Coordinates of C-alpha atoms and ligand atoms in Angstrom, one line a residue:
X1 CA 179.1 81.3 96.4
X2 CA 181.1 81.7 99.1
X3 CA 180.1 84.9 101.6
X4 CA 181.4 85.6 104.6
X5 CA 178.4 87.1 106.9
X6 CA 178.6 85.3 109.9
X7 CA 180.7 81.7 111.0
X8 CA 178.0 79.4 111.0
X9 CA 177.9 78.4 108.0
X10 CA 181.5 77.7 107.3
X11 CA 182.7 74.4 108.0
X12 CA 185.1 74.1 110.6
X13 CA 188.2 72.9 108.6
X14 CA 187.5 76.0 105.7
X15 CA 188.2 78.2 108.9
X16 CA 191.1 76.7 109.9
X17 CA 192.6 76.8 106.1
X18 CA 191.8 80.2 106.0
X19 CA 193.7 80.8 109.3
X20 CA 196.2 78.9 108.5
X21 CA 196.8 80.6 104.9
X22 CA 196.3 84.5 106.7
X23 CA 199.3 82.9 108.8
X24 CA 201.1 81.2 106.5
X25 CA 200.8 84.5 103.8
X26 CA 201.9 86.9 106.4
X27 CA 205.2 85.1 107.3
X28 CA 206.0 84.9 103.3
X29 CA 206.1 88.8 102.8
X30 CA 207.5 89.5 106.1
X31 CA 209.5 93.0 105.6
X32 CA 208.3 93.6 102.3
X33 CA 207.0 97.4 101.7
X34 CA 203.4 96.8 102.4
X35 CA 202.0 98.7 99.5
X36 CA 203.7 95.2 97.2
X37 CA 201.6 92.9 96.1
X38 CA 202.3 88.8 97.3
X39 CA 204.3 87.2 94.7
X40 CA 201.8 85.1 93.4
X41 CA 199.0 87.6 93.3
X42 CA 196.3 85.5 93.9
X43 CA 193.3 88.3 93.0
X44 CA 194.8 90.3 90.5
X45 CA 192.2 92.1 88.4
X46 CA 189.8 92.3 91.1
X47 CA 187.8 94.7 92.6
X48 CA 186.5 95.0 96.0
X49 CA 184.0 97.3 97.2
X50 CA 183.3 98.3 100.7
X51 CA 180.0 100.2 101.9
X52 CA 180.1 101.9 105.0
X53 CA 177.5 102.9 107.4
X54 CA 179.1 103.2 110.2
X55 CA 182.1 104.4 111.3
X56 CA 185.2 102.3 110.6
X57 CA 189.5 102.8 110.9
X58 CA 190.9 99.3 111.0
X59 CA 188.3 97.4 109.1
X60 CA 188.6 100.0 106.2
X61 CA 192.1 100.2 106.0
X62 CA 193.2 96.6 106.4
X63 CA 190.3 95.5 104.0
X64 CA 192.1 98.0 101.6
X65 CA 195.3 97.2 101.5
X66 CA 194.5 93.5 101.8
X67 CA 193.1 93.7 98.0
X68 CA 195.8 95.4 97.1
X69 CA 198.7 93.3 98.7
X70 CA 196.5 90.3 96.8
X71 CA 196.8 91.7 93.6
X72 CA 193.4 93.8 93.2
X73 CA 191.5 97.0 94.0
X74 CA 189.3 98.4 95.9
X75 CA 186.6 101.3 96.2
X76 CA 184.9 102.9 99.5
X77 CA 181.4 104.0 99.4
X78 CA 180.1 105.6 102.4
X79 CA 176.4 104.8 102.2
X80 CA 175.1 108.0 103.0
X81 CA 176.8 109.4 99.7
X82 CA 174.9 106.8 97.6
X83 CA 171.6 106.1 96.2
X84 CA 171.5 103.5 99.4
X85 CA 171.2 106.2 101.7
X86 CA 168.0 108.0 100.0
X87 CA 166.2 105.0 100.2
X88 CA 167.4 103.0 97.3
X89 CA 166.6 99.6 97.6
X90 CA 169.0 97.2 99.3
X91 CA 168.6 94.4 96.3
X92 CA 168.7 96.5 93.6
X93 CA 172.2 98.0 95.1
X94 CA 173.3 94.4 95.0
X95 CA 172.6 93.7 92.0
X96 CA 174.0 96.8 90.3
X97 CA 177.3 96.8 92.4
X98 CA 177.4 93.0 91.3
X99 CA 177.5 93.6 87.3
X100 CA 180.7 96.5 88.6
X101 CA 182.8 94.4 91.4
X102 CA 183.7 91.2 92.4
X103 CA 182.9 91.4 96.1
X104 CA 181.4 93.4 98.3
X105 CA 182.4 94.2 102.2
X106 CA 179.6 95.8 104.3
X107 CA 179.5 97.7 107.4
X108 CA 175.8 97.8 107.8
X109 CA 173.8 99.3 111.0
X110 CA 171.4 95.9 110.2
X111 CA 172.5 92.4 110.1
X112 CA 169.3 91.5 107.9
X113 CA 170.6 94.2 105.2
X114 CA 173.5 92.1 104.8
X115 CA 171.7 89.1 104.5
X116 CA 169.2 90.8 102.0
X117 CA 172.7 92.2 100.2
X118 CA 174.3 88.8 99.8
X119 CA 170.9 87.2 99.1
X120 CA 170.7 89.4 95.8
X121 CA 174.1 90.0 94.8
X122 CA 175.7 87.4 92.6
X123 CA 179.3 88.3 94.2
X124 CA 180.6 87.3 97.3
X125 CA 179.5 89.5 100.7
X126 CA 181.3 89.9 103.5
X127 CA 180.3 91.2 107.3
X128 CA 182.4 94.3 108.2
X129 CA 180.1 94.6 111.2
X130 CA 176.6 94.8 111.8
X131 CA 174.8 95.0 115.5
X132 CA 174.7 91.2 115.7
X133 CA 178.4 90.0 114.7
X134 CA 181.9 90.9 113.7
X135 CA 183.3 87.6 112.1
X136 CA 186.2 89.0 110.1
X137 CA 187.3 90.3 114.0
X138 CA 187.2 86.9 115.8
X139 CA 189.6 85.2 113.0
X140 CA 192.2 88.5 113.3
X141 CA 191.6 87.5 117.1
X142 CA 192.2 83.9 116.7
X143 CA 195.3 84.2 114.3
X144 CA 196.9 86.8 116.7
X145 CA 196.6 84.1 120.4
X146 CA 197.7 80.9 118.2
X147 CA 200.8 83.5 117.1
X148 CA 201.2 84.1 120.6
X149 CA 201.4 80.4 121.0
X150 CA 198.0 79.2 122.9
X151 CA 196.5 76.4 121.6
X152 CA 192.9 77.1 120.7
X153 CA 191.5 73.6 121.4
X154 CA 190.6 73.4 124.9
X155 CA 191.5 76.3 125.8
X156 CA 189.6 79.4 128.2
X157 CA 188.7 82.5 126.7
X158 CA 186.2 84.9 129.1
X159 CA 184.3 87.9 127.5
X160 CA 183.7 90.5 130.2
X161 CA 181.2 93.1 129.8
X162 CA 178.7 93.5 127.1
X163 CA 177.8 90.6 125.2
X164 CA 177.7 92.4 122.1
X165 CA 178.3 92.3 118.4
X166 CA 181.9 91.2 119.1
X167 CA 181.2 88.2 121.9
X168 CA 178.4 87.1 119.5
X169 CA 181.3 86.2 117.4
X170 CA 183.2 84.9 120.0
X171 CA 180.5 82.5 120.6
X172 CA 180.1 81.5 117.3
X173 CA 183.7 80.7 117.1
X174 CA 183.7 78.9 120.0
X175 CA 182.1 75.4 118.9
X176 CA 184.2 75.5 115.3
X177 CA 187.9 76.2 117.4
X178 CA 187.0 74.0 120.2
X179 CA 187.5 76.4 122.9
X180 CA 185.4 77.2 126.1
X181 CA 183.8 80.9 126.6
X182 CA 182.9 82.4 129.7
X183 CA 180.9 85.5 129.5
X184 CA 180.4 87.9 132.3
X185 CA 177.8 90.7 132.0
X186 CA 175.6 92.5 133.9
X187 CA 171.6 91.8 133.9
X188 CA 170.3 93.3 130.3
X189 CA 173.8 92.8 128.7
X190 CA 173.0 88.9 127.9
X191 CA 174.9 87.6 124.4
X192 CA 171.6 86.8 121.9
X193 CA 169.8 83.6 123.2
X194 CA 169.9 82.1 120.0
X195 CA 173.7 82.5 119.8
X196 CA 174.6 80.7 122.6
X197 CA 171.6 77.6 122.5
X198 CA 173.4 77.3 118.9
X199 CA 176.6 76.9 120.1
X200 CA 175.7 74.7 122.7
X201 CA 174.0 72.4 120.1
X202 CA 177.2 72.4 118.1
X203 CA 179.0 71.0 121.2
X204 CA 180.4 74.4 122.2
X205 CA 181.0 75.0 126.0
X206 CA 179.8 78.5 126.6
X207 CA 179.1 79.2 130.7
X208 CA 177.4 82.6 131.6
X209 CA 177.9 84.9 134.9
X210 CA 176.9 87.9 136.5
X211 CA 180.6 87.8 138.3
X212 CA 183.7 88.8 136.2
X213 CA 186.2 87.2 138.8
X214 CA 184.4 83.8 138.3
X215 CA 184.3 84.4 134.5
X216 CA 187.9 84.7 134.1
X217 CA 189.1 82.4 136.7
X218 CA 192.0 80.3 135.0
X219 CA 191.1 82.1 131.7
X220 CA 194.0 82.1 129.2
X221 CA 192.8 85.1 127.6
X222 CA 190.6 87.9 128.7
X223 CA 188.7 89.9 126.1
X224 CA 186.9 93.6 126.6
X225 CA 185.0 95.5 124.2
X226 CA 183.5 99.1 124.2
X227 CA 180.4 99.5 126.7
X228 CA 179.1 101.9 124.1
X229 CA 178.5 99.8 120.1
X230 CA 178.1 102.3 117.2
X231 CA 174.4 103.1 117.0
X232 CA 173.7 102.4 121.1
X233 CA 171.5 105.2 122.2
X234 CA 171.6 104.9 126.0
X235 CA 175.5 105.5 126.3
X236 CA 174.7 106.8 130.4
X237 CA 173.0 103.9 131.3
X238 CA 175.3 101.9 129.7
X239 CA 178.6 102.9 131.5
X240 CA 176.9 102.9 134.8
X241 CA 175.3 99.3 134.4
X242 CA 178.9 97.8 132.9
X243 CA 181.2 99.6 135.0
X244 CA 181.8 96.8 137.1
X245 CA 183.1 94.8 134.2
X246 CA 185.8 96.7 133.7
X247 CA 188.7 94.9 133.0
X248 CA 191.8 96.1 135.4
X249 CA 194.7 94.4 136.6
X250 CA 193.1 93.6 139.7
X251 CA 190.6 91.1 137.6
X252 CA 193.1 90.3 135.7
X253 CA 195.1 88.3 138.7
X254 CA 192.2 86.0 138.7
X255 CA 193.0 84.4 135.2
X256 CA 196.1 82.4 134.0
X257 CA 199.3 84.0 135.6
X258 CA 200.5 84.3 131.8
X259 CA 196.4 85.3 130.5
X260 CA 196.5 87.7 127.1
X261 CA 194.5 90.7 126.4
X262 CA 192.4 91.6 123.6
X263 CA 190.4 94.1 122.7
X264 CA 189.3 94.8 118.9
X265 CA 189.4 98.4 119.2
X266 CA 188.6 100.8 119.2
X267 CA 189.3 101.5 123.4
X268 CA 188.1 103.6 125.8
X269 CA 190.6 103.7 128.7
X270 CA 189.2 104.1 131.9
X271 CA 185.9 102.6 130.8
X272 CA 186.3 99.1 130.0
X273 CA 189.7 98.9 130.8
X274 CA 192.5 100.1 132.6
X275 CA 195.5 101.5 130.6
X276 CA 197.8 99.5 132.5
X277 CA 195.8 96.7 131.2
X278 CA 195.6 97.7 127.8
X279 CA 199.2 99.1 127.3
X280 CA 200.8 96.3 129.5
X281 CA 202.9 93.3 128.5
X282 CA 200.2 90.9 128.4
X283 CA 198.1 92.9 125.8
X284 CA 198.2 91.5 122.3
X285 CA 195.9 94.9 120.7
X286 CA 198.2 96.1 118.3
X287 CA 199.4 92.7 117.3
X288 CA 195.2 91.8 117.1
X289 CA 194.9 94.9 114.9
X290 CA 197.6 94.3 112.4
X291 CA 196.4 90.9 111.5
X292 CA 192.6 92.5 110.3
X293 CA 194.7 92.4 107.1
X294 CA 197.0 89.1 107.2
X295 CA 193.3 87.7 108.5
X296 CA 191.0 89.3 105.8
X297 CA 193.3 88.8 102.8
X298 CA 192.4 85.1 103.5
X299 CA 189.1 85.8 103.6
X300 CA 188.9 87.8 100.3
X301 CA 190.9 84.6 98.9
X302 CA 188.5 82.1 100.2
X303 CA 185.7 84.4 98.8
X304 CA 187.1 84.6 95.8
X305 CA 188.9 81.7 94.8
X306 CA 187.2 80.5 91.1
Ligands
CP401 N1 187.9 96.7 115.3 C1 187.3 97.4 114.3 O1 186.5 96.8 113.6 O2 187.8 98.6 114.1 P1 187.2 99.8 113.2 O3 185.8 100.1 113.7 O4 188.1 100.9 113.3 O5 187.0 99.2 111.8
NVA402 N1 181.2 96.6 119.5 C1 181.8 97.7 118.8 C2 183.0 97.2 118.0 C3 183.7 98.2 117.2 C4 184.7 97.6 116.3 C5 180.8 98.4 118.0 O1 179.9 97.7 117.4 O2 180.8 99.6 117.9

């Protein structure tokens, strides 16, 4: 079964079909209404559901109308209006929602729920975001700098401030796309350990700093993230310790003359970046944003494929 709860596991070349088909489908229905459904409706008759414990705006909406545009349907459970949230157990949710749907997305405030989810479902599971990764962001992230014409292979991508859910991703793509990631954060803000000796291992170049300037000298693309994750407690400690990684244009003049922005969103400008930054002609946000669906329907079709 095919679920899609963190990169690891997934060969290299299945990640680069699956970005090639979330580009390769978005170019076919360019300018169609977006509530149609892709002429050959690869998942009609399915159903999708997605289980929310956190918070969510672009990974609930593009997951929605990703179904749709494939042919199938979805449903939204926010967890605290289910059994889940008084205490029924995780497996036995998977296993009832798995004689209901045909795959389930989950935004879970612990990673090992997810893996206990998948573990007893017998239908696909996908990582909407937990406190250790965001996979389904890195390949809306990747799809959205190879549009904008960098070539992954080779190429210098530096993570500034905390090394989150988000750059744990980034890490993990890093050995499967073959580019390098520099990571600057403060003392306490370290990416997981484990992340980054596992990237190593899988001949990944991932260099760690205290300094943003060094981290994103000659970077082609700069990434920032919240200083504050959904479920950190210690939000005034936080933006005192990382306020040093904020990305402005000032840092920004130490990468690539023609470096891109990302940032998955939601933003707090001011915080971890400037608005000039952000809103400026080397931001890709909005284009990063709109391809959570072109990247996800590719994932629900890899999921899913019989
Ligand atoms: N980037 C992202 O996952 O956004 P949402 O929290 O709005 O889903
Ligand atoms: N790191 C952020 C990402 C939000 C999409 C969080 O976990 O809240």
């Amino acid at each position: 079964m095919n679920h899609f709860i963190d990169l690891w596991p997934v060969p290299s070349g299945e990640l680069r079909s699956i970005l090639n088909n979330a580009k390769s489908r978005k170019a076919a229905r360019k300018g169609a209404p977006r509530g149609t459904v892709d002429k050959d409706a690869p998942l009609a008759g399915r159903t999708l559901a997605m289980i929310f414990e956190k918070n969510s705006t672009r990974t609930r909406v593009s997951f929605d109308m990703a179904i749709r545009q494939l042919g199938g349907s979805s449903l939204v459970l926010n967890s605290g209006d289910t059994q889940l949230g008084r205490g029924e157990s995780v497996e036995d949710t998977a296993k009832v929602l798995s004689r209901y749907v045909d795959a389930v997305m989950i935004r879970a405030n612990r990673h090992d729920d997810v893996e206990m989810f998948a573990k007893a479902a017998t239908v696909p599971v996908i990582n909407g975001l937990t406190e250790k990764s965001h996979p389904c962001q890195i390949m809306a992230d990747l799809q959205t700098l190879e549009e904008a014409g960098l070539e992954l292979k080779g190429s210098r991508i530096a993570w500034i401030g905390d090394g989150n859910n988000v750059a744990a991703s980034f890490i993990h793509a890093a050995p499967k796309f073959g580019f390098s990631l520099s990571v600057a954060t403060p003392p306490g803000y370290d990416p997981q350990r484990q992340d980054v000796e596992r990237a190593r291992a899988e001949q990944g170049r991932i260099d760690l700093f205290r300094d943003p300037v060094k981290a994103v000298a000659g970077a082609d693309v700069v990434v920032a993230d919240t200083f504050v994750s959904m479920g950190d407690k210690d939000a005034a400690r936080r933006l005192r310790d990382l306020a040093p990684f904020k990305v402005s244009e000032d840092l920004m003049r130490h990468a690539n003359g023609k470096a891109m922005f990302l940032h998955c969103l939601p933003a707090h400008r001011g915080e971890e970046v400037d608005a000039d930054v952000i809103d400026g002609p080397r931001s890709l946000v909005f284009d990063e944003a709109e391809n959570r669906l072109h990247a996800q329907k590719a994932i629900l079709e890899w999921c899913l494929r019989s």
